[in-house]
Amino acid sequence: MKKTERVNVIMRYINNRAHFTIAEIQREFKISRATAIRDINEIQAMGFPLTTELGRGGGYYVLQNQYLPAVRLTPEELKAILISFIASKNSQLPYLQNRRSITEKLIGIASQSQQDELIDLNTILLFENTNPANPSLLELDDVAPSELNQLISLAVRDKHLRLTYERSPGWPQLMDVFLLHIFNSNAQWLVEVYDFDTDEFCYLPVVMLRDSAISEKKMKWSEQEILSKKRIRARESNLVVKLDTTGIQRFKRMHPPGIILSFTGMFQSSGIFNVQLDVTDVEALAYYADWLLFLGKGVEFERIPDELRVILEERLANMRFS
């Protein structure tokens, strides 16, 4: 990392902290003590409001925790940011309460000529889920589930969490979990967790979570052990499917949460995925049968549970006679 870039990154790092030490800067940015001191001195010379305190427990204190140097964006960078924002217009994103004000602020930092170009981009570019008759219309609720922001804030501090999962109103269930991922699938926010009590990996709708908190229990397994469990279970999957080009394109349009497609052919011409299905879950089997038919005729099964095969054969028989 170049010196100027490193100094700017350190400035943003300390701006979000009321107190820090040279040792913390060394560990975070993997630099020597002498380099850390030189960078801090340079930041102070730029006018960043720091004060020092000597002795045990001392360090640097930020007098004003909102000071940041002015951000200067090139016309291309500004367009890239706005286009990214437009592309997510009809998505439920965390930390976004008012899209209109954010867009206005983004356009407001541009020059007059740049503003005209950005406004044109906002009307010309259409992405998936955009209503062509009214591009400014939000098809989905502008606000993501209220629990999502809290869940993200907790997860960046500690992935060992205590969740209250309310599958049905009035029937809360406490869960001691390790959080693996938070992701959006088919306009729904889901959290992938390992449940310590059941020794299972599962996907929970964020909208059904209540009062998430960092767990006070001791973890039964380390993060590496949990990830190892997941890899082993993936190899033991009872559904292994190969896809052709058509199947890959349809997979990208829609697939159940958590499934990872591995490309096996040049130019993404073929792929493979695996899933561990609960063969006692009739609803899940019916869903996968319908989805596999949607993927097209190029689907090839390396492994498939008999229960799912029967449902697929029934579906195909009904299609032939209908």
PDB file of N, CA and C in Angstrom, residues 7 22 26 29 33 36 44 47 53 61 91 97 101 125 144 159 161 167 211 220 224 242 265 307 313:
ATOM      1  N   VAL A   7      -1.988   6.501   4.675  1.00  0.00           N
ATOM      2  CA  VAL A   7      -2.319   7.597   5.591  1.00  0.00           C
ATOM      3  C   VAL A   7      -3.816   7.892   5.560  1.00  0.00           C
ATOM      4  N   ILE A  22      -0.611   3.454  19.394  1.00  0.00           N
ATOM      5  CA  ILE A  22       0.323   3.147  18.301  1.00  0.00           C
ATOM      6  C   ILE A  22       0.343   1.638  18.053  1.00  0.00           C
ATOM      7  N   GLN A  26      -0.196  -0.424  14.558  1.00  0.00           N
ATOM      8  CA  GLN A  26       0.787  -1.391  14.059  1.00  0.00           C
ATOM      9  C   GLN A  26       0.111  -2.718  13.691  1.00  0.00           C
ATOM     10  N   PHE A  29      -2.531  -2.351  10.605  1.00  0.00           N
ATOM     11  CA  PHE A  29      -1.998  -2.069   9.272  1.00  0.00           C
ATOM     12  C   PHE A  29      -0.663  -2.767   8.988  1.00  0.00           C
ATOM     13  N   ARG A  33       6.570   0.372  14.316  1.00  0.00           N
ATOM     14  CA  ARG A  33       6.222   1.449  15.250  1.00  0.00           C
ATOM     15  C   ARG A  33       6.672   2.801  14.696  1.00  0.00           C
ATOM     16  N   ALA A  36       4.293   3.893  11.999  1.00  0.00           N
ATOM     17  CA  ALA A  36       3.011   4.300  12.586  1.00  0.00           C
ATOM     18  C   ALA A  36       3.109   5.707  13.183  1.00  0.00           C
ATOM     19  N   GLN A  44      -1.639  14.521  12.048  1.00  0.00           N
ATOM     20  CA  GLN A  44      -1.799  15.679  12.933  1.00  0.00           C
ATOM     21  C   GLN A  44      -1.423  16.973  12.216  1.00  0.00           C
ATOM     22  N   GLY A  47      -4.037  18.693  10.269  1.00  0.00           N
ATOM     23  CA  GLY A  47      -5.104  19.357  11.004  1.00  0.00           C
ATOM     24  C   GLY A  47      -6.070  18.428  11.700  1.00  0.00           C
ATOM     25  N   GLU A  53      -1.948  11.237  25.466  1.00  0.00           N
ATOM     26  CA  GLU A  53      -1.892  11.056  26.920  1.00  0.00           C
ATOM     27  C   GLU A  53      -0.822  10.015  27.207  1.00  0.00           C
ATOM     28  N   TYR A  61      -6.246  10.502  21.587  1.00  0.00           N
ATOM     29  CA  TYR A  61      -7.681  10.735  21.685  1.00  0.00           C
ATOM     30  C   TYR A  61      -8.107  11.643  20.532  1.00  0.00           C
ATOM     31  N   SER A  91     -34.308  -2.861  -4.312  1.00  0.00           N
ATOM     32  CA  SER A  91     -33.827  -3.863  -3.369  1.00  0.00           C
ATOM     33  C   SER A  91     -33.985  -3.335  -1.958  1.00  0.00           C
ATOM     34  N   GLN A  97     -32.724   4.522   4.758  1.00  0.00           N
ATOM     35  CA  GLN A  97     -34.042   4.956   5.184  1.00  0.00           C
ATOM     36  C   GLN A  97     -34.693   5.898   4.175  1.00  0.00           C
ATOM     37  N   SER A 101     -33.167  11.363  -0.570  1.00  0.00           N
ATOM     38  CA  SER A 101     -32.215  12.327  -0.008  1.00  0.00           C
ATOM     39  C   SER A 101     -30.777  11.912  -0.305  1.00  0.00           C
ATOM     40  N   LEU A 125     -31.000   4.452 -17.730  1.00  0.00           N
ATOM     41  CA  LEU A 125     -30.649   3.098 -17.303  1.00  0.00           C
ATOM     42  C   LEU A 125     -31.800   2.437 -16.550  1.00  0.00           C
ATOM     43  N   ALA A 144     -35.579  -2.369   4.666  1.00  0.00           N
ATOM     44  CA  ALA A 144     -35.356  -3.783   4.951  1.00  0.00           C
ATOM     45  C   ALA A 144     -35.914  -4.119   6.335  1.00  0.00           C
ATOM     46  N   LYS A 159     -19.653 -13.276  15.916  1.00  0.00           N
ATOM     47  CA  LYS A 159     -20.579 -14.116  15.141  1.00  0.00           C
ATOM     48  C   LYS A 159     -21.303 -15.146  15.999  1.00  0.00           C
ATOM     49  N   LEU A 161     -23.971 -15.728  18.375  1.00  0.00           N
ATOM     50  CA  LEU A 161     -25.128 -14.912  18.735  1.00  0.00           C
ATOM     51  C   LEU A 161     -26.224 -15.731  19.412  1.00  0.00           C
ATOM     52  N   ARG A 167     -41.038 -18.338  14.611  1.00  0.00           N
ATOM     53  CA  ARG A 167     -41.591 -18.970  13.411  1.00  0.00           C
ATOM     54  C   ARG A 167     -43.090 -18.659  13.273  1.00  0.00           C
ATOM     55  N   ASP A 211     -34.896  -9.463  18.902  1.00  0.00           N
ATOM     56  CA  ASP A 211     -33.965  -9.258  20.031  1.00  0.00           C
ATOM     57  C   ASP A 211     -32.672 -10.057  19.884  1.00  0.00           C
ATOM     58  N   LYS A 220     -19.232 -24.303  21.621  1.00  0.00           N
ATOM     59  CA  LYS A 220     -18.893 -25.722  21.675  1.00  0.00           C
ATOM     60  C   LYS A 220     -17.825 -26.081  20.643  1.00  0.00           C
ATOM     61  N   GLN A 224     -13.332 -22.639  12.787  1.00  0.00           N
ATOM     62  CA  GLN A 224     -12.729 -23.562  11.829  1.00  0.00           C
ATOM     63  C   GLN A 224     -13.396 -24.931  11.878  1.00  0.00           C
ATOM     64  N   LYS A 242     -25.767 -31.614 -12.390  1.00  0.00           N
ATOM     65  CA  LYS A 242     -24.970 -30.951 -13.419  1.00  0.00           C
ATOM     66  C   LYS A 242     -25.893 -30.119 -14.294  1.00  0.00           C
ATOM     67  N   GLY A 265     -17.044 -26.057 -17.030  1.00  0.00           N
ATOM     68  CA  GLY A 265     -16.686 -25.934 -18.437  1.00  0.00           C
ATOM     69  C   GLY A 265     -16.133 -24.565 -18.769  1.00  0.00           C
ATOM     70  N   GLU A 307     -36.916 -40.339  -3.065  1.00  0.00           N
ATOM     71  CA  GLU A 307     -38.155 -39.607  -2.774  1.00  0.00           C
ATOM     72  C   GLU A 307     -38.345 -38.446  -3.750  1.00  0.00           C
ATOM     73  N   GLU A 313     -40.790 -37.706 -11.464  1.00  0.00           N
ATOM     74  CA  GLU A 313     -41.424 -38.584 -12.459  1.00  0.00           C
ATOM     75  C   GLU A 313     -42.924 -38.331 -12.526  1.00  0.00           C
TER      76      GLU A 313
END
